[in-house]
Short mmCIF file of C-alpha atoms and ligand atoms in Angstrom, two decimals:
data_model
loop_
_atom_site.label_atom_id
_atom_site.label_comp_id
_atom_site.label_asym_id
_atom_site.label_seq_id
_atom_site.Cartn_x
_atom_site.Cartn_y
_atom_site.Cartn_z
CA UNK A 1 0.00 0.00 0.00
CA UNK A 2 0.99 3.42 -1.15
CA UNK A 3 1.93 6.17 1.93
CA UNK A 4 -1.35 8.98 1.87
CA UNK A 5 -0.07 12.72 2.25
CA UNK A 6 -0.66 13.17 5.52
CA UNK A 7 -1.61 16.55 5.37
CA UNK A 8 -4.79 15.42 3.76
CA UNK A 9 -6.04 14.44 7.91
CA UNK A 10 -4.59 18.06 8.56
CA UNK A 11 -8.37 19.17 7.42
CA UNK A 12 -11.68 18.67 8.17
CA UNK A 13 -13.06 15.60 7.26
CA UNK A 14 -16.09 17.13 5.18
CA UNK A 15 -15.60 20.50 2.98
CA UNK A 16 -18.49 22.67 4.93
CA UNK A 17 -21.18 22.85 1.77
CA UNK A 18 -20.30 18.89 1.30
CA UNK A 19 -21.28 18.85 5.14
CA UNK A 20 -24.03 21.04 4.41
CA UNK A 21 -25.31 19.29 2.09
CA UNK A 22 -25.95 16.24 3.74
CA UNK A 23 -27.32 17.17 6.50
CA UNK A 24 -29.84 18.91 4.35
CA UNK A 25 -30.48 15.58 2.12
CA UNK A 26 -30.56 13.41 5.81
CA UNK A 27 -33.30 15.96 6.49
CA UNK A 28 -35.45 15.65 3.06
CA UNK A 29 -34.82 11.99 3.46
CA UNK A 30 -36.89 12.16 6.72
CA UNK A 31 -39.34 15.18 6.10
CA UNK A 32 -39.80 14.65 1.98
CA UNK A 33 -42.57 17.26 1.79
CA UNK A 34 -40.94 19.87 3.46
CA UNK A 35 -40.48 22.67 1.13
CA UNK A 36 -37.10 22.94 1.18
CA UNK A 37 -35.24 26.59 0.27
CA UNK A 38 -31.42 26.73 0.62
CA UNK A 39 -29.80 29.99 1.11
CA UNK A 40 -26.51 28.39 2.41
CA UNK A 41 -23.98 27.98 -0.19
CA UNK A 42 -23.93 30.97 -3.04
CA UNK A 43 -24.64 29.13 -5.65
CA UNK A 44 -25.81 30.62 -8.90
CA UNK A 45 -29.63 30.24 -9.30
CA UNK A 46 -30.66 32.94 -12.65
CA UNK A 47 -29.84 31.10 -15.87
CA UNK A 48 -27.19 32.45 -17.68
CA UNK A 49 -27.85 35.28 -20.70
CA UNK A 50 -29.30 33.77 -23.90
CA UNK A 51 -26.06 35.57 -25.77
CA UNK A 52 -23.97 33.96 -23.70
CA UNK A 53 -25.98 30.62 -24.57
CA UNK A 54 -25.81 31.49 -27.94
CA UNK A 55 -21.66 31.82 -27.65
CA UNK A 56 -21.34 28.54 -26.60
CA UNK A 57 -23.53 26.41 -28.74
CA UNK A 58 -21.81 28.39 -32.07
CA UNK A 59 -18.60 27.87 -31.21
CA UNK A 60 -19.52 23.77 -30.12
CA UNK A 61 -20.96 23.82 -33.68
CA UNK A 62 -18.06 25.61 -35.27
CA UNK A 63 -15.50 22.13 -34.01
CA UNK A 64 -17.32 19.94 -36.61
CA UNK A 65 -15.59 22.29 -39.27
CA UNK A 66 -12.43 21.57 -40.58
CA UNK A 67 -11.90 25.62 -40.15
CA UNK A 68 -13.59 25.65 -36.58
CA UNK A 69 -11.84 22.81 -35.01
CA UNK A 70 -9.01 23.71 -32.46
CA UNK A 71 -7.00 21.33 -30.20
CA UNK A 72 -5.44 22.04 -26.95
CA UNK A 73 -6.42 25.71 -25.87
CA UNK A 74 -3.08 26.20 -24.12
CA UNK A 75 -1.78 29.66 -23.13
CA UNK A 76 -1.82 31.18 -26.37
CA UNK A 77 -5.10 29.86 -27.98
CA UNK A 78 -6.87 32.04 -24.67
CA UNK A 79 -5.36 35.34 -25.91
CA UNK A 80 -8.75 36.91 -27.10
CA UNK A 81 -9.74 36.05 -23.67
CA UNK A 82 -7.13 37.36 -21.68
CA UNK A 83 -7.11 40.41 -24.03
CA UNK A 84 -11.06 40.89 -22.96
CA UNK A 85 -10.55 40.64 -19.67
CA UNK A 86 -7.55 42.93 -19.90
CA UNK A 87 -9.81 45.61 -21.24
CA UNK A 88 -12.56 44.97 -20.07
CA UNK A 89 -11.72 44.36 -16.08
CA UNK A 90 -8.64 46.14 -15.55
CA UNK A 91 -8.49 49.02 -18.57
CA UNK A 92 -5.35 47.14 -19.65
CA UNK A 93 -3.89 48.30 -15.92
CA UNK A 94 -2.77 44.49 -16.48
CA UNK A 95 -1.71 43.19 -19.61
CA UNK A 96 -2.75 40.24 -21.35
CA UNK A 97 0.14 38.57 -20.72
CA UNK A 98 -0.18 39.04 -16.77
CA UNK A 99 -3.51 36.90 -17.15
CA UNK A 100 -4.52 33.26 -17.19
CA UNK A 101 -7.46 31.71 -17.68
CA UNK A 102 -8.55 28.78 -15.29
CA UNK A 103 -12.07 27.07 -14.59
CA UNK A 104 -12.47 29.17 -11.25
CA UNK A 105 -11.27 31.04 -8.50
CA UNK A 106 -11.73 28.22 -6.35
CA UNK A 107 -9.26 25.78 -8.02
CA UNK A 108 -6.88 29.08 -8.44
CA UNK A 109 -6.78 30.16 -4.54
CA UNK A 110 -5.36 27.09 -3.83
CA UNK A 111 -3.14 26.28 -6.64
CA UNK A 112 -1.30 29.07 -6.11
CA UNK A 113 0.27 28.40 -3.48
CA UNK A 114 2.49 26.01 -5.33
CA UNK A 115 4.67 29.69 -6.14
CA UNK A 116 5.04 29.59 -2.33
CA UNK A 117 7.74 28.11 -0.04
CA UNK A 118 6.52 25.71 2.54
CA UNK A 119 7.78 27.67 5.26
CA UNK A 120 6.07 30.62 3.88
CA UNK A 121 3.77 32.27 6.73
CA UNK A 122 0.15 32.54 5.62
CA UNK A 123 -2.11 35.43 7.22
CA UNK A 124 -5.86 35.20 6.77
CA UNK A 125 -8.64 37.25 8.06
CA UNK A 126 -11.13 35.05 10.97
CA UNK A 127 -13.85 34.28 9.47
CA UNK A 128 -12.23 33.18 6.29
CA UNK A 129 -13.75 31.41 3.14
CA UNK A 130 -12.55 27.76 4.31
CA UNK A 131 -10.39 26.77 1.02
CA UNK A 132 -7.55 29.25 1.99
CA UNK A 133 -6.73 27.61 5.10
CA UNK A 134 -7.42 23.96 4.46
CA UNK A 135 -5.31 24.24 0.95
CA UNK A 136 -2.57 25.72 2.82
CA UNK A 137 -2.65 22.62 5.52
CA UNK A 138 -3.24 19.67 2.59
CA UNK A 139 0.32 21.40 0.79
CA UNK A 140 1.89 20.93 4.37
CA UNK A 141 2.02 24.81 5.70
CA UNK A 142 2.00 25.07 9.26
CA UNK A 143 1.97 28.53 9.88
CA UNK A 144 -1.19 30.13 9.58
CA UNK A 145 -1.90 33.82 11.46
CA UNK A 146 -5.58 34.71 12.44
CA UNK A 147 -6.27 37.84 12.12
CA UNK A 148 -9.60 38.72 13.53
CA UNK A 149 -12.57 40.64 12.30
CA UNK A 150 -15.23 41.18 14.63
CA UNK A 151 -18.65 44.27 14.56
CA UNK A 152 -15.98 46.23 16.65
CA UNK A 153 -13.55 46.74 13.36
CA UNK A 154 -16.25 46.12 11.11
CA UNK A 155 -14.82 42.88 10.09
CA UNK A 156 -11.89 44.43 8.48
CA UNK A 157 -9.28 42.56 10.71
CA UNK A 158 -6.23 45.18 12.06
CA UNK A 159 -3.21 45.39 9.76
CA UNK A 160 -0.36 43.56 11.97
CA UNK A 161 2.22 46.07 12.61
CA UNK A 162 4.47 43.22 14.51
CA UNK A 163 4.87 41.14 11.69
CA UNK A 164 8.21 41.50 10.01
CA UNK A 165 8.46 38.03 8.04
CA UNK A 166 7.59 38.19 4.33
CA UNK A 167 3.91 35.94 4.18
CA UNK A 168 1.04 35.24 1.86
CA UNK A 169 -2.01 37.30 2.46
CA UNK A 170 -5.53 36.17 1.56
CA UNK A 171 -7.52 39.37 1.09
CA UNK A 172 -11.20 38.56 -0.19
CA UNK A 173 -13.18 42.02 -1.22
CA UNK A 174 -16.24 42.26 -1.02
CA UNK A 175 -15.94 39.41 1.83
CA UNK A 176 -17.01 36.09 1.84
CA UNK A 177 -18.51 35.19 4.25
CA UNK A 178 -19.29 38.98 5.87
CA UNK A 179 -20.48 40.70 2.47
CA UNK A 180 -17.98 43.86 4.56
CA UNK A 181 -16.39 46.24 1.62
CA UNK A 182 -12.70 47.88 1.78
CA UNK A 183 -12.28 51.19 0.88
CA UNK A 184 -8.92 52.18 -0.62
CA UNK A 185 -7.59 53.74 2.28
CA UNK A 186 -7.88 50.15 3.64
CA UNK A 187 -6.49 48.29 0.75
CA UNK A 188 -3.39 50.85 0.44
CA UNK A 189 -2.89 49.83 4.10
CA UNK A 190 -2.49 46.28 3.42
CA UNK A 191 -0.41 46.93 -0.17
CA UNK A 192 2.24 48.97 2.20
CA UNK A 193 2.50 46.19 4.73
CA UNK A 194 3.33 44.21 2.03
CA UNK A 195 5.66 46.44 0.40
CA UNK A 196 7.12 46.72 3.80
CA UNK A 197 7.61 42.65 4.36
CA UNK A 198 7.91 41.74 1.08
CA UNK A 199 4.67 39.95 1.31
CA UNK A 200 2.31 38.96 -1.51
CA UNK A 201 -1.12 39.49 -1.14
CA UNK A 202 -3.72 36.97 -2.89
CA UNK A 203 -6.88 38.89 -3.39
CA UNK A 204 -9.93 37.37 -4.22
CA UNK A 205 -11.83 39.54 -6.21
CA UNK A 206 -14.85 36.81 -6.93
CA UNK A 207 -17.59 39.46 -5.72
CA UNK A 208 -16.71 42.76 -7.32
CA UNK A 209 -19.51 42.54 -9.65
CA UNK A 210 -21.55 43.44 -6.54
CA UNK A 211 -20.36 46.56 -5.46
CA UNK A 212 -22.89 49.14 -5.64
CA UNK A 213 -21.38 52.21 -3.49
CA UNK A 214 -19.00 54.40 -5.81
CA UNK A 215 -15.34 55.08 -4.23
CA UNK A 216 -15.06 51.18 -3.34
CA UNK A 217 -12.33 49.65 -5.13
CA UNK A 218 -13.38 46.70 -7.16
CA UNK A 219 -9.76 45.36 -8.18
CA UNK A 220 -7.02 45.51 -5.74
CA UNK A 221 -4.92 46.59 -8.76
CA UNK A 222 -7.20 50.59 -8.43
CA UNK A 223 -4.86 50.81 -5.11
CA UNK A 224 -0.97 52.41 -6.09
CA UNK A 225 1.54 49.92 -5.60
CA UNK A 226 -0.53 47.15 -5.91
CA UNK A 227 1.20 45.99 -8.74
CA UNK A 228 4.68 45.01 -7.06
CA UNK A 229 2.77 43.24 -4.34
CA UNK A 230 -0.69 41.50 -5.57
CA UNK A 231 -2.41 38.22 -7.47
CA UNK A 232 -6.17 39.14 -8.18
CA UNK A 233 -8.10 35.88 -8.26
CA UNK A 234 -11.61 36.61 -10.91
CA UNK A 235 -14.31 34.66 -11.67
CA UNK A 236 -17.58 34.70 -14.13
CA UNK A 237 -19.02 32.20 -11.45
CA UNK A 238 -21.30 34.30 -9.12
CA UNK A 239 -21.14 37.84 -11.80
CA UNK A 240 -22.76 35.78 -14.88
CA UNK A 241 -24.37 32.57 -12.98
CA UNK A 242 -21.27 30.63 -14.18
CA UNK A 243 -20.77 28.09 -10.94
CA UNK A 244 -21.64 25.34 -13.36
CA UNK A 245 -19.82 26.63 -16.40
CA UNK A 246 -16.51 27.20 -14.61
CA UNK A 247 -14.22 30.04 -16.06
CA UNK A 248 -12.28 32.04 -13.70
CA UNK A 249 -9.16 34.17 -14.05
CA UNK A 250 -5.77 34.32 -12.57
CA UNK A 251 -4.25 38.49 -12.79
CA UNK A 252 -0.46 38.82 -11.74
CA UNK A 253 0.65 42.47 -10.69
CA UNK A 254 3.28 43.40 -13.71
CA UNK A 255 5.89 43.74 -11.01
CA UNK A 256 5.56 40.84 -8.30
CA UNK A 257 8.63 38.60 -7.76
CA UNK A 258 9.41 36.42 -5.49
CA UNK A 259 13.13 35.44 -4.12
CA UNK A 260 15.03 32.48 -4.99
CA UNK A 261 18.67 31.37 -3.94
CA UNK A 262 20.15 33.42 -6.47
CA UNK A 263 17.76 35.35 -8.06
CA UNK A 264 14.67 37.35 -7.98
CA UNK A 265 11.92 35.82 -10.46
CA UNK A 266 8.99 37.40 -11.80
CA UNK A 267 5.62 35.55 -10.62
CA UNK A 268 4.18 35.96 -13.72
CA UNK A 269 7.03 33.79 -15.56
CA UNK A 270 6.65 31.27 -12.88
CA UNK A 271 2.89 30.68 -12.96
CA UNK A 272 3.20 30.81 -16.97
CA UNK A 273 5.64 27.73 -16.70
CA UNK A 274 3.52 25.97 -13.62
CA UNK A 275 0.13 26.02 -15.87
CA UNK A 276 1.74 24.70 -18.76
CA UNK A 277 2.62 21.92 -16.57
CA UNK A 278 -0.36 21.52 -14.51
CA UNK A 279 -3.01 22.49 -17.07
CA UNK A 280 -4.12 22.53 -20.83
CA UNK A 281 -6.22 25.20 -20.42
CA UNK A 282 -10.15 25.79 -20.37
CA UNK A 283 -12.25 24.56 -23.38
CA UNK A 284 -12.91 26.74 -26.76
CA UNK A 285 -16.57 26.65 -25.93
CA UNK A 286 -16.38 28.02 -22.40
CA UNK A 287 -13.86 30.45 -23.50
CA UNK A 288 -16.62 31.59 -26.28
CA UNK A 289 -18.97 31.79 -23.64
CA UNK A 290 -16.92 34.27 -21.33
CA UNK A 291 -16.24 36.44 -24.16
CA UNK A 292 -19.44 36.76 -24.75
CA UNK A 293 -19.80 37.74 -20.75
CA UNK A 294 -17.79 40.50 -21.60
CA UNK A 295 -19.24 41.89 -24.29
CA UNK A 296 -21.94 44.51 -23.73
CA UNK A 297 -24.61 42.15 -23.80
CA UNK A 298 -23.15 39.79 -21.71
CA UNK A 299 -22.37 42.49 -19.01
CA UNK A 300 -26.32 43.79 -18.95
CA UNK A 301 -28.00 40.33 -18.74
CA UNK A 302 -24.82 40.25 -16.06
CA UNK A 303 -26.20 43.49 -14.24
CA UNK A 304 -29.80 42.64 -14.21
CA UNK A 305 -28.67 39.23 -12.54
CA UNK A 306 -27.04 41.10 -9.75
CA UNK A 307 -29.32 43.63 -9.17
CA UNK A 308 -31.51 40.75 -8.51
CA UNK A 309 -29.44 39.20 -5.95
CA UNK A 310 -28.47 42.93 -4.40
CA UNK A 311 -32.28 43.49 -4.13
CA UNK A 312 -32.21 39.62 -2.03
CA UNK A 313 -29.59 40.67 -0.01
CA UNK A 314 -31.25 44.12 1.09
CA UNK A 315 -34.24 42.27 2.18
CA UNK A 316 -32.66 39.78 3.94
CA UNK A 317 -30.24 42.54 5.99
CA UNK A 318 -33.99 44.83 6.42
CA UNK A 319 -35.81 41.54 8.15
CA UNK A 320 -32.88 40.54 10.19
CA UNK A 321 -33.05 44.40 11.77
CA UNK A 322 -36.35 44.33 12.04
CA UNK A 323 -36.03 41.65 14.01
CA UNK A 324 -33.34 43.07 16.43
CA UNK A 325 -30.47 41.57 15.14
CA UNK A 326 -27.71 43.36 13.81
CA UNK A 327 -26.75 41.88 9.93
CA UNK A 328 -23.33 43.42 8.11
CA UNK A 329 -22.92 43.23 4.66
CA UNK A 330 -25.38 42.22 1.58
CA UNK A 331 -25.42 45.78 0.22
CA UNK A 332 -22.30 45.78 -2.18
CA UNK A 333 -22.47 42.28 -1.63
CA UNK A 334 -24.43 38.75 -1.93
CA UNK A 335 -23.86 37.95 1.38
CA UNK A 336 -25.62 38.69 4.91
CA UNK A 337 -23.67 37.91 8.16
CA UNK A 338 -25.13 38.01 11.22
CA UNK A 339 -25.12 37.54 14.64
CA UNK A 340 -27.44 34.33 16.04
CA UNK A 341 -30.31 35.10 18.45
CA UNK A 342 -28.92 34.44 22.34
CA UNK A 343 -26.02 34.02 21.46
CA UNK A 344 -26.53 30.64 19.98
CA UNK A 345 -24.27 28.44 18.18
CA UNK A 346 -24.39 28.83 14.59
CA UNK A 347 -24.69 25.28 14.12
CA UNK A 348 -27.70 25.22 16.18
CA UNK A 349 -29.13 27.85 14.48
CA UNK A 350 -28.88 26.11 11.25
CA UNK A 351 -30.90 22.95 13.03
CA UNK A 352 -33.45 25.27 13.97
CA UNK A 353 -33.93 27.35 11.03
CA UNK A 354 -33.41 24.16 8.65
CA UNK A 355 -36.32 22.21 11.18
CA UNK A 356 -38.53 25.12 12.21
CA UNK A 357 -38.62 26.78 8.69
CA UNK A 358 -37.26 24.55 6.32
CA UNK A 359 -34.41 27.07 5.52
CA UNK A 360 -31.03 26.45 4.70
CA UNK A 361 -27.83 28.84 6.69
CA UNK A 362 -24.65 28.73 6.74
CA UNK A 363 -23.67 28.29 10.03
CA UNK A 364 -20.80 31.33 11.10
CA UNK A 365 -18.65 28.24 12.43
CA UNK A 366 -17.71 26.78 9.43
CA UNK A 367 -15.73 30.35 8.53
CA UNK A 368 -13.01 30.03 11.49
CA UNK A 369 -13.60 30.56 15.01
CA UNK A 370 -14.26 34.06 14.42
CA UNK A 371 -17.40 32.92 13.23
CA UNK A 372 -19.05 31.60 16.16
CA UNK A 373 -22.59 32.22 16.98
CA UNK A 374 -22.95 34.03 13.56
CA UNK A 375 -24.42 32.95 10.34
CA UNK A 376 -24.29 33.64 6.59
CA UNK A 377 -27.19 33.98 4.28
CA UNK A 378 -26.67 33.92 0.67
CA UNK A 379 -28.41 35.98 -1.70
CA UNK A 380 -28.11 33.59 -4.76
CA UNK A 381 -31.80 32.50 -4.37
CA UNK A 382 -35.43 33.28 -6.07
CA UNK A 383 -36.68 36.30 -4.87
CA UNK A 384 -40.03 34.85 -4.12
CA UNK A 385 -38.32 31.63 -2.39
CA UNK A 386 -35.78 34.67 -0.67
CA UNK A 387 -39.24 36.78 0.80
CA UNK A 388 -40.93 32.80 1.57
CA UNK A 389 -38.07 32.04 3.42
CA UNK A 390 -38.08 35.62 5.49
CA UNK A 391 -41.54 34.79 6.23
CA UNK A 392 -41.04 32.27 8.13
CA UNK A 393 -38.31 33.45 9.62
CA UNK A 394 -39.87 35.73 11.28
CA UNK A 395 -42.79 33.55 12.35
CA UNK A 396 -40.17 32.09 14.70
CA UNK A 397 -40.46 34.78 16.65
CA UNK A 398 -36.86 35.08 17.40
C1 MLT B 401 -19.69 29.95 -0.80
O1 MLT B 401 -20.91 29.74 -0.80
O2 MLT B 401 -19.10 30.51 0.09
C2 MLT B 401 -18.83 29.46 -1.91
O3 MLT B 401 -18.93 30.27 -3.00
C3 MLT B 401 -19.04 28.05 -2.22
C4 MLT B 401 -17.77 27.45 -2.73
O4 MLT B 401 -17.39 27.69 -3.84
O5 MLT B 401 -17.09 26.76 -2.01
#
């Protein structure tokens, strides 16, 4: 028998939506009428714009051709992509060159880290989306700084001014799972503490589409210096209802090294040679398909999708205050965080709300300790299922 990596039993045994899931299938197995309506994980829900549709079925059509077909899509046959989202993301602030196409932020924010010594510190914010920190513990990193957000800081966890060591920062903006905003003066804090360590900060930049509030930086790369210091992580998945189409986006600041023995090498030469390696690329047809995101039809059936989640999200934060809690997030954001009622755990919140109501959470736990006695509601859902579920919410009587 073959030795396992024994960093795989460094992590929970179940990812928390795999968790999540079953408990909500051990439910329907024992209540099967119960009308069931998740608002856990933030999963796409709209269907994704008929042009966009349209892309993908052309382009499928155009590989029976002798002049359509295309093998591997390696790094070169996603220029027109990486040109789009070039212009159309960053205003060619980050060249074509400096960006690589991948099938999603997820598989990105932890495949990174193979630029990344194994002694390499590794700050993230408590809560934290869960794949920053398990990823680091399956590649064998053992040290891993908290750094806390609670309603005192507004969830925008202190900058550590004791910290001299150069690390890997996970920034995530607008936050999962706290739907919390950084302005620039924040951002610019955390790009000169990098500077300042020689630090690279990994921002995940899967949200922006939300942001509704002007002045709020949607790309780490709007903050000065950004470019010696920062990764931007992108995705279509939650702007353009792509979770099941899986395109996402890897942006390298033009200037980012990192030291070796000998040498200084540039970050964007490294991941160039690791995805040729590790990858041969994303498929013509889902490359057709996020073009056609981009274009300007593909960006309005994108903004009427997220004005429809914003408009969820504002509900859900109005109902919580009416009744007496105190939500953050959900307005440049799909996601509501909240404190539980009493003070319970968010895990038996979750029972309750999933056995009272029939509604699915996200119990704050499953973000960090920082989480506790907090959950997350997710704005990917029907807005008639969204106002449903508030209903009986508040029949609770919380
Ligand atoms: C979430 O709901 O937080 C995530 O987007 C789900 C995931 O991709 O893991």
């Amino acid at each position: 028998m073959a030795n396992i990596n024994a960093n795989l039993l460094r992590v929970p045994k179940s990812y928390l939506f795999r968790d999540i899931g079953n408990r909500v299938s051990a439910f329907m197995e024992t209540h099967p009428d119960a009308d069931i309506i998740k608002l856990g994980i933030g999963d796409a829900v709209q269907p994704i714009g008929r042009c966009i549709a349209s892309a993908g079925a052309m382009r499928c059509a155009d590989m029976a051709s002798a002049e359509g077909f295309a093998g591997y899509p390696n790094e070169w046959g996603m220029m027109p992509l990486r040109e789009a989202i070039s212009r159309r993301v960053y205003g060619r602030a980050i060249p074509a060159d400096n960006i690589f196409v991948s099938t999603g932020a997820k598989e990105d924010s932890g495949g990174i880290q193979d630029l990344f010594s194994l002694d390499t510190k590794v700050l993230v914010p408590n809560p934290v989306y869960p794949v920053y920190v398990n990823t680091n513990l399956m590649y064998g990193r053992t040290d891993i700084g908290y750094l806390e957000g609670n309603a005192i800081n507004g969830f925008l966890p202190e900058i550590p001014t004791d910290i001299e060591d150069s690390c890997i920062i996970y920034l995530c903006f607008p936050n999962n799972p706290t739907g919390q905003v950084a302005d620039r003066g924040y951002l610019k804090a955390w790009v000169d503490f990098a500077d300042r360590t020689g630090s690279v900060i990994i921002f995940d930049a899967a949200y922006s589409a939300f942001i509704q509030s002007s002045g709020i930086p949607r790309s780490i790369f709007d903050v000065d210096g950004a470019q010696r210091v920062a990764i931007e992580i992108g995705s279509f998945s939650k702007s353009h209802s792509f979770t099941g189409i899986r395109v996402g986006w890897t942006a390298i600041g033009k200037e980012v090294e990192l030291s070796g023995l000998k040498h200084a090498y540039k970050v964007r030469d490294l991941w160039a040679n690791r995805q040729a390696y590790r990858t041969n690329g994303v498929s013509h047809i889902l490359q057709a398909m996020a073009l056609e995101a981009l274009s300007d039809e593909g960006m309005e059936a994108s903004r009427i999708q997220v004005a429809g989640t914003i408009h969820n999200a504002l509900l859900m934060g109005d109902t919580l205050r009416e009744l007496g809690l105190n939500p953050v997030g959900g307005i440049d954001a799909p996601y509501v965080w909240c404190p539980t009622p009493d003070g319970m755990s968010g895990w038996d919140f979750f029972d309750l709300l999933l056995s009272q109501c029939s509604v699915v959470c996200t119990p704050g736990e499953g973000f960090g300790t920082a989480g506790a006695n907090h959950f997350r509601l997710s704005a990917f859902a029907h807005t008639d299922k969204v106002a449903e579920a508030l209903e009986r919410i508040k029949r609770l009587r919380l």
